[in-house]
Amino acid sequence: MSGTGNTIGTRGLVLNEPLIFEQGSPGRVGYSLPPVDVPEKKAEVLIPKRLLRDGIPGMPEVSEVDVIRHYTRISQWNYCVDLGFFPLGSCTMKYNPRINEDMARLPGFAKAHPYQPEELSQGALQLMWELEQYLAEVAGMDRVTLQPSAGAHGELTGLMMIRAYHTSRGNPRSKVLIPDSAHGTNPATSALCGYRVVPVKEGPRGIVEAKAVAEVMDNEVAAIMVTSPNTLGLFEEQIVEVSKIVHAKGGQVYCDGANLNSVMGISRPGDCGVDVIQINLHKTFSQPHGGGGPGAGPVALKKHLAPFMPVPTVEKKGNRLTFDFKRPKSIGKVRAFAASFGVLVRSYTYIRSMGSAGLRRASEVAVLNANYIQSQLKGTYHLPYDRHCMHECIFTDALQVRHDIHTVDIAKRLIDYGFHPPTIYFPLIVKAALMIEPTETESKETLDQFIAAMKQIAREAQENPDLLREAPRNPKVTRLNETKAAREPKLRWRPTS
Ligand SMILES: *Cc1c(COP(=O)(O)O)cnc(C)c1O
C-alpha cells in the first residue's frame, strides 16, 4: 500500500530463486582446502567398502557466491522481528537485544564442551546457578531445572515430577483437570504422562472459577494445569482459591508459565499456590525463536518436588559448583547434556541488563501496549471479552462477516501493509479469533501504524472486499491455496536424473 503515509506497506526488489538443487554445474566447487600435511589415504582403506557410496545423487555443485546469494535471497522472502512488528499472540515475539548475542559468543561460553571437567566449567556452572536463583525469584519458587528444551518439554518434565511425587506417596492418580482456556500443549502433556484429561469450562468472564474446579476435584486428580495469564490474555483471578481446593484433596497445581512476560515483578505464581511452572526463556527472556532454533523451558518448583528433579542438578558446595547426578528419586534425564546452554547465556544477560526494576517495567509496558491496541480497535472489530487484558488482546471477525470477510482475509491483508499477521483461529474457544500480542519492545508509532492498517482493512471490508479476498497482493508469494497444500503436500525434493 503506498501513499497512505502512516502505514509501512510492502514494496521493493525481491529476487526469484530456484531450489539450490536446480543450480550450479558439474565440477563447480565452493571451497578450497590447503594441501594435507599428513599421509594421504584412500577412503576404502579406512572405511569398509559397503559403507561407502560412489556419490550422492542430485547433490548441487555450486560456488561460494552461489550459496551466499541463494540463502540471502530466500532469507529476504522471510519476515522477522528485526524487520518489523510481529504481533503473533501467545508467542511473545519481542526484540532481542544484541548484547545477548555478544555474551553468547564469548569464546569461554561458545566453545565450552559439555563434557569438559567441572574444574574448567566453573564459569558456566556459576551462570547456571545464578540463573536458577533469578528465575526462582521471578516465579516465587524454590528450585529450577534449566534442562527442558522448550515450553512443551518443560510441561512434560513438570508433570513427570508430579507423577513421581504422587507415585512416591503410593498412588500416581489418574486424572488432570484442564480449563478450556489452557494452551493445547497442556492436554497433550497430560495424555503423554498417562493421565485422563478432565476439561473445566471457564466462566463468563473468561477465567476458571473456583466453584467449577470444586465440582470435579477428587482424590484421583493428580493436578490442575492452568495457563495463567490464559490463552484469552486474561489473568486467572481465582488461582489462589483454585489452588486451595486442589491442595485440599492432595492435588498439585501446575501453571503453564509461557505468558510470564506480563507478570514479572508484579505477581509471582509461587505466591498464588502454584507448585510447578515452566518458563519459556525464548518468549519472556529474550531468545530469538521461531524457525526451529533452540529454546529453553526451565521448570521452577516448590521444594517438596525437588527430590524428583531431572539429573543433573547444579549444586553449590562452598565456593565450588558441581553437577549432581546422585539423586535417587529423580525422574532421570530429560535431554542430552545439561541444557541449551547458549539460550541460558542470552537469558542471563537479559536479566542482568534489565535488572529487577527493568523486568517489572517490561511487563507493565507489555500489558499497556496490548490494552492500547484493544482500546483503539474496539468497535472496529468485535471484542469478545470486553475488559482489561494482560499481554494480548483478542478480537474476532464478527463485524466483518456480514461482508463475507473472515479472520483469514484480515490476517492476509495485513501482510500487504507490512505486518506479520497475529495468531488466528486460536484460542479455539473464541470463534474466528485474532490474537494480538504486541510485546513491550514496540514504540507507540509502530502500534499506531498497526492500528491504522487494521482500521483501513475494516474500511476495505465494507467498500472493497475483493481486495481482502485476494490478499496478500504485494509480497512475492500471494494468496496460497491452503486446501491444496494440505491435501497434496510436497514434502520432498527428488532428483530428476
Ligand atoms: C508457546 C506456548 C507453549 C509451548 O511452548 P513451546 O516452547 O513452543 O513448546 C505452551 N503454552 C503456552 C501458553 C504457550 O504460549
Coordinates of C-alpha atoms and ligand atoms in Angstrom, one line a residue:
M1 CA 0.0 0.0 0.0
S2 CA 1.6 3.3 -1.0
G3 CA 0.7 6.8 -0.3
T4 CA -1.2 6.5 3.0
G5 CA 1.8 7.9 4.8
N6 CA 1.2 6.3 8.2
T7 CA 1.5 2.6 7.2
I8 CA 4.6 0.7 6.3
G9 CA 3.4 -1.4 3.3
T10 CA 5.4 -3.9 1.2
R11 CA 7.2 -2.8 -2.0
G12 CA 10.6 -3.4 -3.4
L13 CA 13.0 -5.7 -5.0
V14 CA 12.6 -9.4 -4.1
L15 CA 14.5 -11.7 -6.4
N16 CA 13.3 -15.0 -7.7
E17 CA 15.2 -18.1 -6.6
P18 CA 15.1 -21.7 -7.7
L19 CA 15.9 -24.6 -5.4
I20 CA 19.6 -25.0 -4.7
F21 CA 19.4 -28.5 -6.3
E22 CA 18.5 -26.8 -9.6
Q23 CA 21.6 -24.6 -9.6
G24 CA 25.3 -24.9 -10.3
S25 CA 27.0 -27.2 -12.8
P26 CA 29.1 -30.4 -12.6
G27 CA 32.5 -29.8 -11.1
R28 CA 31.8 -26.4 -9.7
V29 CA 33.2 -26.1 -6.2
G30 CA 32.6 -23.7 -3.4
Y31 CA 35.7 -24.3 -1.3
S32 CA 39.5 -24.8 -1.5
L33 CA 41.4 -26.8 1.0
P34 CA 45.1 -26.4 1.9
P35 CA 47.4 -29.4 0.9
V36 CA 47.2 -32.2 3.5
D37 CA 50.1 -32.3 6.0
V38 CA 49.6 -36.0 6.9
P39 CA 50.0 -39.0 4.6
E40 CA 47.0 -39.3 2.2
K41 CA 45.0 -42.5 2.3
K42 CA 42.1 -43.7 0.2
A43 CA 38.7 -43.8 1.9
E44 CA 38.4 -47.5 1.1
V45 CA 41.4 -48.2 3.3
L46 CA 39.8 -46.5 6.3
I47 CA 36.1 -47.3 5.9
P48 CA 34.5 -50.6 4.9
K49 CA 33.5 -50.6 1.2
R50 CA 29.9 -51.5 2.0
L51 CA 29.6 -48.2 3.9
L52 CA 30.9 -46.1 1.0
R53 CA 28.8 -44.5 -1.7
D54 CA 30.1 -43.6 -5.2
G55 CA 28.4 -40.2 -4.9
I56 CA 25.3 -38.6 -3.7
P57 CA 22.7 -38.3 -6.4
G58 CA 21.4 -34.9 -7.1
M59 CA 23.9 -33.0 -4.8
P60 CA 24.2 -29.5 -6.1
E61 CA 27.7 -28.4 -7.2
V62 CA 27.8 -24.7 -6.5
S63 CA 30.3 -21.9 -5.9
E64 CA 30.6 -19.9 -2.7
V65 CA 28.8 -16.9 -4.3
D66 CA 26.0 -19.2 -5.5
V67 CA 25.5 -20.4 -1.9
I68 CA 25.6 -16.9 -0.4
R69 CA 23.2 -15.4 -2.9
H70 CA 20.9 -18.4 -2.6
Y71 CA 20.4 -18.2 1.1
T72 CA 20.5 -14.4 1.2
R73 CA 17.7 -14.2 -1.4
I74 CA 15.5 -16.7 0.3
S75 CA 16.1 -15.0 3.7
Q76 CA 14.7 -11.9 2.1
W77 CA 11.4 -13.6 1.4
N78 CA 11.1 -14.1 5.1
Y79 CA 9.9 -11.8 7.9
C80 CA 11.4 -11.4 11.3
V81 CA 11.3 -9.3 14.5
D82 CA 14.4 -7.3 13.3
L83 CA 12.4 -6.3 10.2
G84 CA 9.1 -5.2 11.8
F85 CA 6.1 -5.7 14.0
F86 CA 5.3 -9.3 14.8
P87 CA 2.2 -9.4 16.9
L88 CA 1.8 -13.2 17.0
G89 CA -0.3 -13.9 20.0
S90 CA 0.9 -16.4 22.6
C91 CA 4.4 -16.3 21.1
T92 CA 5.9 -13.1 22.6
M93 CA 7.9 -12.1 19.6
K94 CA 9.8 -9.3 21.3
Y95 CA 13.0 -7.7 20.0
N96 CA 16.1 -9.4 21.3
P97 CA 18.9 -7.1 22.4
R98 CA 22.2 -7.6 20.6
I99 CA 24.2 -7.7 23.8
N100 CA 22.7 -11.1 24.4
E101 CA 24.4 -12.3 21.3
D102 CA 27.8 -10.7 22.2
M103 CA 27.7 -12.6 25.5
A104 CA 26.7 -15.9 24.0
R105 CA 29.6 -15.6 21.6
L106 CA 32.3 -15.2 24.2
P107 CA 34.7 -18.0 23.4
G108 CA 34.7 -19.3 27.0
F109 CA 30.9 -19.9 26.7
A110 CA 30.6 -20.6 22.9
K111 CA 33.5 -23.1 22.8
A112 CA 32.9 -24.8 26.1
H113 CA 32.4 -28.6 25.7
P114 CA 29.6 -30.2 27.6
Y115 CA 31.9 -32.9 28.8
Q116 CA 34.8 -30.7 29.9
P117 CA 35.8 -31.3 33.5
E118 CA 33.9 -29.4 36.2
E119 CA 37.1 -27.5 37.3
L120 CA 37.1 -26.0 33.8
S121 CA 33.4 -25.3 33.8
Q122 CA 33.1 -23.2 36.9
G123 CA 32.1 -20.1 35.0
A124 CA 29.3 -21.9 33.1
L125 CA 28.1 -23.6 36.2
Q126 CA 28.1 -20.2 38.0
L127 CA 25.9 -18.8 35.3
M128 CA 23.5 -21.7 35.5
W129 CA 23.4 -21.4 39.3
E130 CA 22.7 -17.7 39.3
L131 CA 20.1 -18.0 36.5
E132 CA 18.3 -20.6 38.6
Q133 CA 18.2 -18.1 41.5
Y134 CA 16.9 -15.3 39.3
L135 CA 14.1 -17.5 37.7
A136 CA 13.1 -18.9 41.1
E137 CA 12.8 -15.3 42.4
V138 CA 10.7 -14.1 39.5
A139 CA 8.4 -17.2 39.7
G140 CA 8.3 -17.3 43.6
M141 CA 9.6 -20.9 43.7
D142 CA 12.3 -22.8 45.5
R143 CA 14.3 -24.5 42.7
V144 CA 14.6 -24.6 39.0
T145 CA 15.8 -27.2 36.5
L146 CA 17.2 -25.5 33.4
Q147 CA 17.2 -28.6 31.3
P148 CA 14.0 -28.7 29.2
S149 CA 14.4 -27.6 25.6
A150 CA 11.1 -25.8 25.1
G151 CA 7.8 -24.9 26.8
A152 CA 6.1 -28.1 26.0
H153 CA 9.2 -30.1 27.1
G154 CA 9.0 -28.2 30.4
E155 CA 5.4 -29.1 30.8
L156 CA 6.3 -32.8 30.3
T157 CA 9.1 -32.6 32.8
G158 CA 6.9 -30.8 35.3
L159 CA 4.1 -33.3 35.0
M160 CA 6.6 -36.2 35.2
M161 CA 7.8 -34.8 38.5
I162 CA 4.2 -34.5 39.7
R163 CA 3.6 -38.1 38.7
A164 CA 6.8 -39.2 40.5
Y165 CA 5.7 -37.3 43.6
H166 CA 2.3 -39.0 43.7
T167 CA 3.8 -42.4 43.0
S168 CA 6.2 -42.0 45.9
R169 CA 3.1 -41.4 48.1
G170 CA 1.6 -44.6 46.9
N171 CA -0.8 -43.6 44.0
P172 CA 0.1 -41.8 40.8
R173 CA -3.6 -40.9 40.5
S174 CA -5.4 -40.9 37.1
K175 CA -6.7 -37.5 36.1
V176 CA -5.6 -34.0 35.3
L177 CA -8.0 -31.0 35.3
I178 CA -7.5 -28.7 32.3
P179 CA -9.5 -25.5 31.8
D180 CA -10.8 -24.8 28.3
S181 CA -8.7 -21.6 28.2
A182 CA -5.4 -23.5 28.7
H183 CA -2.9 -24.0 25.9
G184 CA -3.3 -27.0 23.6
T185 CA 0.0 -28.4 24.8
N186 CA -1.4 -29.0 28.3
P187 CA -3.8 -31.8 27.4
A188 CA -1.2 -33.3 25.2
T189 CA 1.3 -33.3 28.1
S190 CA -1.2 -34.9 30.4
A191 CA -2.0 -37.6 27.9
L192 CA 1.7 -38.4 27.4
C193 CA 2.1 -38.8 31.1
G194 CA -0.7 -41.3 31.2
Y195 CA -3.4 -39.1 32.6
R196 CA -7.1 -38.7 31.6
V197 CA -7.9 -35.1 30.9
V198 CA -11.0 -33.7 32.6
P199 CA -12.0 -30.3 31.0
V200 CA -13.1 -27.4 33.2
K201 CA -15.2 -24.8 31.4
E202 CA -14.2 -21.2 32.1
G203 CA -16.8 -18.8 33.4
P204 CA -18.5 -15.9 31.6
R205 CA -15.6 -13.6 32.4
G206 CA -13.1 -15.8 30.6
I207 CA -11.4 -17.2 33.7
V208 CA -11.6 -20.5 35.6
E209 CA -14.0 -20.3 38.5
A210 CA -13.2 -22.0 41.9
K211 CA -16.7 -23.5 42.1
A212 CA -16.3 -25.2 38.7
V213 CA -13.0 -26.8 40.0
A214 CA -14.5 -27.8 43.3
E215 CA -17.2 -29.8 41.4
V216 CA -14.7 -32.0 39.6
M217 CA -11.9 -32.2 42.2
D218 CA -11.5 -35.5 43.9
N219 CA -8.7 -37.9 45.2
E220 CA -8.0 -39.2 41.7
V221 CA -6.9 -35.8 40.4
A222 CA -3.1 -35.6 40.2
A223 CA -3.0 -31.9 39.2
I224 CA -4.7 -29.0 37.6
M225 CA -2.9 -27.4 34.6
V226 CA -3.7 -23.7 34.4
T227 CA -2.3 -21.4 31.8
S228 CA -2.0 -18.0 33.5
P229 CA -2.4 -15.5 32.1
N230 CA -4.6 -17.7 30.0
T231 CA -5.0 -18.0 26.2
L232 CA -7.7 -15.3 26.3
G233 CA -5.0 -12.9 27.6
L234 CA -6.7 -12.8 31.0
F235 CA -5.2 -13.2 34.4
E236 CA -6.6 -16.2 36.3
E237 CA -8.0 -14.1 39.2
Q238 CA -9.3 -17.1 41.2
I239 CA -6.0 -19.0 41.1
V240 CA -5.4 -18.7 44.9
E241 CA -8.8 -20.2 45.7
V242 CA -8.4 -22.8 42.9
S243 CA -5.0 -23.9 44.4
K244 CA -6.6 -24.3 47.9
I245 CA -9.3 -26.5 46.5
V246 CA -6.8 -28.7 44.6
H247 CA -4.3 -28.9 47.5
A248 CA -7.1 -29.8 50.0
K249 CA -7.6 -33.1 48.1
G250 CA -3.8 -33.7 47.7
G251 CA -3.6 -32.5 44.1
Q252 CA -0.8 -30.3 42.6
V253 CA -1.1 -27.0 40.8
Y254 CA 0.8 -26.8 37.5
C255 CA 0.9 -23.4 35.9
D256 CA 1.8 -23.1 32.2
G257 CA 4.1 -20.0 32.5
A258 CA 4.7 -19.4 28.9
N259 CA 3.0 -16.0 29.3
L260 CA 5.1 -14.8 32.2
N261 CA 6.1 -11.8 30.2
S262 CA 3.0 -10.0 31.5
V263 CA 3.5 -10.5 35.3
M264 CA 7.3 -10.2 36.0
G265 CA 7.8 -8.4 39.2
I266 CA 4.1 -7.9 39.7
S267 CA 2.7 -11.3 40.7
R268 CA 4.5 -14.4 41.4
P269 CA 2.9 -17.7 40.6
G270 CA 4.5 -19.4 43.6
D271 CA 2.8 -16.9 45.9
C272 CA -0.6 -17.9 44.3
G273 CA -0.3 -21.5 45.3
V274 CA 1.4 -22.9 42.2
D275 CA 3.7 -25.9 42.8
V276 CA 5.3 -26.2 39.3
I277 CA 5.7 -23.8 36.4
Q278 CA 7.6 -23.8 33.2
I279 CA 9.2 -20.6 32.0
N280 CA 9.7 -20.1 28.2
L281 CA 13.1 -18.4 28.0
H282 CA 12.6 -18.0 24.3
K283 CA 9.5 -15.9 24.9
T284 CA 9.9 -13.9 28.1
F285 CA 13.6 -13.9 28.5
S286 CA 14.7 -12.7 25.1
Q287 CA 16.0 -15.5 23.0
P288 CA 15.3 -15.5 19.2
H289 CA 12.7 -18.1 18.3
G290 CA 10.5 -19.2 15.5
G291 CA 12.1 -21.1 12.6
G292 CA 13.2 -24.1 14.7
G293 CA 16.1 -22.7 16.6
P294 CA 16.8 -23.9 20.1
G295 CA 14.6 -22.8 23.0
A296 CA 14.6 -23.5 26.7
G297 CA 11.7 -24.2 29.1
P298 CA 13.2 -24.3 32.6
V299 CA 10.8 -25.6 35.3
A300 CA 10.5 -23.9 38.6
L301 CA 9.2 -25.9 41.5
K302 CA 8.4 -25.9 45.2
K303 CA 10.8 -27.8 47.5
H304 CA 8.6 -30.8 48.1
L305 CA 9.1 -31.6 44.4
A306 CA 12.9 -31.1 44.5
P307 CA 13.8 -34.8 45.0
F308 CA 12.2 -35.6 41.7
M309 CA 14.1 -33.0 39.5
P310 CA 15.8 -34.4 36.4
V311 CA 19.6 -35.0 36.8
P312 CA 22.0 -33.4 36.8
T313 CA 21.1 -30.5 39.1
V314 CA 23.6 -27.7 39.7
E315 CA 24.6 -27.6 43.3
K316 CA 26.9 -25.2 45.2
K317 CA 29.3 -26.7 47.7
G318 CA 31.3 -23.9 49.4
N319 CA 32.8 -22.0 46.6
R320 CA 32.6 -24.9 44.2
L321 CA 29.8 -25.6 41.8
T322 CA 29.1 -29.1 40.6
F323 CA 26.6 -31.2 38.7
D324 CA 24.7 -33.6 41.0
F325 CA 23.8 -36.9 39.4
K326 CA 23.2 -38.8 42.6
R327 CA 19.5 -38.1 43.2
P328 CA 17.8 -41.4 43.9
K329 CA 14.2 -40.2 43.4
S330 CA 15.0 -38.2 40.2
I331 CA 12.8 -38.7 37.1
G332 CA 16.1 -39.2 35.3
K333 CA 17.5 -37.3 32.3
V334 CA 15.2 -35.4 30.0
R335 CA 17.8 -34.4 27.4
A336 CA 21.4 -34.8 26.4
F337 CA 24.0 -32.8 28.3
A338 CA 22.8 -30.2 30.8
A339 CA 20.7 -27.6 28.9
S340 CA 20.5 -25.5 25.8
F341 CA 23.4 -23.5 27.2
G342 CA 23.6 -20.7 24.6
V343 CA 20.0 -19.9 25.4
L344 CA 20.8 -19.7 29.1
V345 CA 23.6 -17.2 28.4
R346 CA 21.2 -14.9 26.5
S347 CA 18.5 -15.0 29.1
Y348 CA 21.1 -14.5 31.9
T349 CA 22.4 -11.4 30.0
Y350 CA 18.9 -10.1 29.5
I351 CA 18.0 -10.4 33.2
R352 CA 21.3 -8.8 34.3
S353 CA 20.9 -5.9 31.9
M354 CA 17.3 -5.3 32.7
G355 CA 17.6 -5.6 36.5
S356 CA 14.6 -6.3 38.7
A357 CA 13.0 -2.8 38.0
G358 CA 13.5 -3.3 34.3
L359 CA 11.8 -6.6 34.2
R360 CA 8.8 -5.2 36.0
R361 CA 8.7 -2.3 33.6
A362 CA 8.9 -4.7 30.7
S363 CA 5.7 -6.4 31.9
E364 CA 3.9 -3.2 32.6
V365 CA 4.6 -1.9 29.1
A366 CA 3.7 -5.2 27.5
V367 CA 0.3 -5.0 29.3
L368 CA -0.1 -1.3 28.4
N369 CA 0.7 -1.9 24.8
A370 CA -1.9 -4.7 24.5
N371 CA -4.6 -2.6 26.2
Y372 CA -3.8 0.4 23.9
I373 CA -4.4 -1.7 20.8
Q374 CA -7.5 -3.2 22.4
S375 CA -9.0 0.2 23.2
Q376 CA -8.1 1.6 19.8
L377 CA -9.6 -1.2 17.8
K378 CA -12.7 -1.8 20.0
G379 CA -15.8 -1.0 17.9
T380 CA -13.9 -1.5 14.6
Y381 CA -13.5 -5.2 15.5
H382 CA -15.6 -7.4 17.7
L383 CA -14.1 -7.8 21.2
P384 CA -15.5 -11.0 22.8
Y385 CA -14.2 -10.2 26.3
D386 CA -14.7 -6.5 26.9
R387 CA -12.4 -6.0 29.9
H388 CA -8.8 -5.1 30.6
C389 CA -6.4 -7.7 29.1
M390 CA -2.9 -8.7 30.0
H391 CA -0.2 -9.1 27.4
E392 CA -2.5 -9.8 24.4
C393 CA -6.0 -8.9 23.2
I394 CA -8.4 -11.0 21.2
F395 CA -10.8 -9.8 18.5
T396 CA -13.0 -11.7 16.1
D397 CA -14.3 -11.1 12.5
A398 CA -17.9 -10.9 13.7
L399 CA -18.3 -7.3 12.4
Q400 CA -16.7 -8.2 9.0
V401 CA -18.5 -11.5 8.4
R402 CA -21.6 -9.6 7.1
H403 CA -19.4 -8.5 4.1
D404 CA -18.3 -12.2 3.8
I405 CA -14.8 -11.2 5.1
H406 CA -13.2 -13.6 7.5
T407 CA -10.3 -13.6 10.0
V408 CA -8.0 -15.2 7.5
D409 CA -8.7 -12.4 5.0
I410 CA -7.9 -9.7 7.6
A411 CA -4.7 -11.5 8.5
K412 CA -3.6 -11.9 4.9
R413 CA -4.3 -8.2 4.1
L414 CA -2.0 -7.2 7.0
I415 CA 0.9 -8.7 5.0
D416 CA 0.2 -6.1 2.3
Y417 CA 0.6 -3.4 4.9
G418 CA 4.0 -4.8 6.0
F419 CA 3.0 -6.5 9.3
H420 CA 3.2 -10.1 10.3
P421 CA -0.3 -11.3 11.0
P422 CA -1.4 -12.0 14.5
T423 CA -2.2 -15.6 15.7
I424 CA -5.5 -16.6 14.1
Y425 CA -8.3 -19.1 14.9
F426 CA -6.7 -19.6 18.3
P427 CA -7.7 -20.0 21.1
L428 CA -10.3 -22.4 19.9
I429 CA -12.9 -21.3 22.5
V430 CA -13.3 -17.9 20.6
K431 CA -14.9 -18.3 17.2
A432 CA -12.5 -16.9 14.4
A433 CA -10.1 -15.3 16.9
L434 CA -7.4 -12.7 16.0
M435 CA -5.0 -12.8 18.9
I436 CA -2.7 -9.8 19.0
E437 CA 0.4 -9.7 21.3
P438 CA 2.4 -6.5 20.7
T439 CA 5.1 -7.0 23.5
E440 CA 6.8 -4.2 25.3
T441 CA 9.5 -3.6 22.7
E442 CA 7.2 -1.8 20.2
S443 CA 7.0 2.0 20.2
K444 CA 3.8 4.0 20.1
E445 CA 4.5 4.9 16.5
T446 CA 4.6 1.2 15.5
L447 CA 1.4 0.5 17.4
D448 CA -0.3 3.4 15.7
Q449 CA 0.8 2.2 12.3
F450 CA -0.6 -1.2 13.0
I451 CA -3.9 0.3 14.4
A452 CA -4.2 2.4 11.2
A453 CA -3.7 -0.6 9.0
M454 CA -6.3 -2.6 10.9
K455 CA -8.8 0.3 10.6
Q456 CA -8.1 0.6 6.9
I457 CA -8.7 -3.1 6.5
A458 CA -12.1 -2.7 8.2
R459 CA -13.0 0.1 5.8
E460 CA -11.9 -2.1 2.8
A461 CA -14.1 -4.9 4.1
Q462 CA -17.1 -2.6 3.6
E463 CA -16.1 -0.8 0.5
N464 CA -13.9 -3.1 -1.5
P465 CA -14.0 -6.6 0.0
D466 CA -12.3 -8.2 -3.0
L467 CA -9.1 -6.5 -2.0
L468 CA -9.1 -8.6 1.1
R469 CA -10.2 -11.9 -0.6
E470 CA -7.2 -11.6 -2.9
A471 CA -4.8 -10.5 -0.3
P472 CA -1.9 -10.5 0.0
R473 CA -1.2 -9.0 -3.4
N474 CA 2.2 -7.2 -2.8
P475 CA 4.6 -9.8 -1.5
K476 CA 6.4 -12.3 -3.5
V477 CA 4.1 -15.2 -2.6
T478 CA 0.5 -14.2 -2.9
R479 CA -2.7 -16.0 -1.6
L480 CA -2.0 -19.7 -1.4
N481 CA -4.4 -22.5 -1.9
E482 CA -4.2 -23.8 1.6
T483 CA -6.6 -26.7 1.0
K484 CA -4.4 -28.0 -1.9
A485 CA -1.3 -27.5 0.2
A486 CA -2.8 -29.6 3.0
R487 CA -4.3 -32.3 0.7
E488 CA -1.3 -32.6 -1.7
P489 CA 1.7 -31.7 0.3
K490 CA 5.1 -31.8 -1.5
L491 CA 7.5 -32.7 1.3
R492 CA 10.5 -33.9 -0.6
W493 CA 12.6 -32.9 -3.4
R494 CA 13.6 -35.8 -5.7
P495 CA 16.5 -35.7 -8.1
T496 CA 15.2 -35.8 -11.7
S497 CA 18.2 -37.6 -13.1
Ligands
LIG1 C1 4.2 -21.1 23.5 C2 3.4 -21.8 24.5 C3 3.6 -23.1 24.8 C4 4.6 -24.0 24.1 O1 5.9 -23.6 24.2 P1 7.0 -24.2 23.2 O2 8.3 -23.6 23.6 O3 6.6 -23.8 21.8 O4 7.0 -25.7 23.4 C5 2.8 -23.7 25.9 N1 1.9 -22.9 26.5 C6 1.7 -21.6 26.1 C7 0.6 -20.8 26.9 C8 2.4 -21.0 25.1 O5 2.2 -19.7 24.8

